[in-house]
Short mmCIF file of C-alpha atoms in Angstrom, two decimals:
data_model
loop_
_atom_site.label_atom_id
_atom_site.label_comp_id
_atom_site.label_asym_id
_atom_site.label_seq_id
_atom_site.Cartn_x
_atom_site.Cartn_y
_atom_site.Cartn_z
CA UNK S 254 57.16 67.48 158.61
CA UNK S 255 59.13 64.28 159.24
CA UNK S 256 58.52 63.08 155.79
CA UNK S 257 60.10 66.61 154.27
CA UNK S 258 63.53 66.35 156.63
CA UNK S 259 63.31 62.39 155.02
CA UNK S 260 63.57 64.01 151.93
CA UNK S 261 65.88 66.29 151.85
CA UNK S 262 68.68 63.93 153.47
CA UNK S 263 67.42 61.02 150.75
CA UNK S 264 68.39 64.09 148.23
CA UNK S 265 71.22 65.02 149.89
CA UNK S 266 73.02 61.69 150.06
CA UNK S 267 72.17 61.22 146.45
CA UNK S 268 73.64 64.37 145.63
CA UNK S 269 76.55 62.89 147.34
CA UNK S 270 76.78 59.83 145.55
CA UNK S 271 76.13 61.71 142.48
CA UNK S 272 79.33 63.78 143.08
CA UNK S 273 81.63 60.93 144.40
CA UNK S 274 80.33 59.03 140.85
CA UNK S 275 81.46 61.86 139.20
CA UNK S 276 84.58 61.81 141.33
CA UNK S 277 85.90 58.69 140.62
CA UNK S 278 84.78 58.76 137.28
CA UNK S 279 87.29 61.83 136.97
CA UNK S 280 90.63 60.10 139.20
CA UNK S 281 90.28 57.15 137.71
CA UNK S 282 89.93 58.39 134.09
CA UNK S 283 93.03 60.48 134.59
CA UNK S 284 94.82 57.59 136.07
CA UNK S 285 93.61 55.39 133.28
CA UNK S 286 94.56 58.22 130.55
CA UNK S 287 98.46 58.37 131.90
CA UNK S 288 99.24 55.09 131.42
CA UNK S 289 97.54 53.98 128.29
CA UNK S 290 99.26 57.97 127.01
CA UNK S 291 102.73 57.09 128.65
CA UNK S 292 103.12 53.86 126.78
CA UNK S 293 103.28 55.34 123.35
CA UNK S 294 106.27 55.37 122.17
CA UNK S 295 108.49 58.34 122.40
CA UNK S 296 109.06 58.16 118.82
CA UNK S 297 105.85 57.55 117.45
CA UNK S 298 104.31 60.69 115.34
CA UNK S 299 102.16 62.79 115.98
CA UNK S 300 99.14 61.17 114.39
CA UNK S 301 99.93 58.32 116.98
CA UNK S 302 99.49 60.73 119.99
CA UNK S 303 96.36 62.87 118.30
CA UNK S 304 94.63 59.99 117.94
CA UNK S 305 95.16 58.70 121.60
CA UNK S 306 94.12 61.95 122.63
CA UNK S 307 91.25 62.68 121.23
CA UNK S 308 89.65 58.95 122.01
CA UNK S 309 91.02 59.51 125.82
CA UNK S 310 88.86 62.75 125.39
CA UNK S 311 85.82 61.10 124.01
CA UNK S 312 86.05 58.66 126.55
CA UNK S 313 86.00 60.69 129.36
CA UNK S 314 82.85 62.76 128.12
CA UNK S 315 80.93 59.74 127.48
CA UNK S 316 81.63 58.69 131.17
CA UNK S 317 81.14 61.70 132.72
CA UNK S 318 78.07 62.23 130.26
CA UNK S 319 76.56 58.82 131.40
CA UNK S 320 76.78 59.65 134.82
CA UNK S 321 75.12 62.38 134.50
CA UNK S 322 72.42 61.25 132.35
CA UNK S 323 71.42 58.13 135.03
CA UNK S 324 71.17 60.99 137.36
CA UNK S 325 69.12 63.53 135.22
CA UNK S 326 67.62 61.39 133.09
CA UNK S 327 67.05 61.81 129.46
CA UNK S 328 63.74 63.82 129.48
CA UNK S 329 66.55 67.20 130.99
CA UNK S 330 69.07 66.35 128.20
CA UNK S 331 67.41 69.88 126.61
CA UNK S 332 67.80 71.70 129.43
CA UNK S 333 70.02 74.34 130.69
CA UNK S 334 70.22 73.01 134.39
CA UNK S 335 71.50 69.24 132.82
CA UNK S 336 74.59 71.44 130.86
CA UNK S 337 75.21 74.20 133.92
CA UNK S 338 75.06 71.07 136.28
CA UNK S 339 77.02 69.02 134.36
CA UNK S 340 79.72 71.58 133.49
CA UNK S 341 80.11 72.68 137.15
CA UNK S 342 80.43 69.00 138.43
CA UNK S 343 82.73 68.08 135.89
CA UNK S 344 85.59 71.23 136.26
CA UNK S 345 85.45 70.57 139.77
CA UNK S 346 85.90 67.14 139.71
CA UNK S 347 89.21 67.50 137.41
CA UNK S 348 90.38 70.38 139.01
CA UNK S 349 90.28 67.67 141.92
CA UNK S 350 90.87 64.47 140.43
CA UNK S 351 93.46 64.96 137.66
CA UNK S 352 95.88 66.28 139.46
CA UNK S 353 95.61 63.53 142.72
CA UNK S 354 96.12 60.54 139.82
CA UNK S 355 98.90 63.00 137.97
CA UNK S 356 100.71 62.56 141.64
CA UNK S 357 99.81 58.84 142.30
CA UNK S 358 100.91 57.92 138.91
CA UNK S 359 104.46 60.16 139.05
#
């Protein structure tokens, strides 16, 4: 019985390191993202800002896709628990996290 209630709270703190990963991944990706995207220049085109965009973007999905892999491990990359999961931790995390760095940074 003692060895179950070790369990859980093992499982529970790593669910809550797990989370915090996925956390700071998210705050400090969106701090990261507003000042590499604010020092373009105003008058650069539009290729300029696409471009910093969409790697900003693919960085933040390999992050937030490697954190989620060391915790899942690649043998659940098929299933529909690692993408549910994944997608779930991820919108609430920048829900929460984008917006704190969007104040700290402005």
């Amino acid at each position: 019985m003692a060895a179950a209630a070790d369990n859980t709270a093992a499982s529970s703190g790593r669910i809550l390191v797990h989370c915090l990963a996925h956390g700071a991944w998210a705050f400090g990706y969106a701090l990261a993202a507003l000042v590499w995207l604010s020092q373009a220049e105003s008058t650069s085109d539009i290729n300029t800002w696409a471009m910093r965009f969409l790697l900003v973007g693919a960085i933040g999905v390999m992050g937030s896709l490697g954190i989620q892999l060391s915790w899942w491990g690649r043998s659940h990359v098929a299933t529909v628990r690692f993408w549910a999961s994944w997608f779930a931790v991820t919108t609430l995390c920048n829900i929460v996290g984008i917006p704190m760095a969007v104040r700290l940074f402005y």
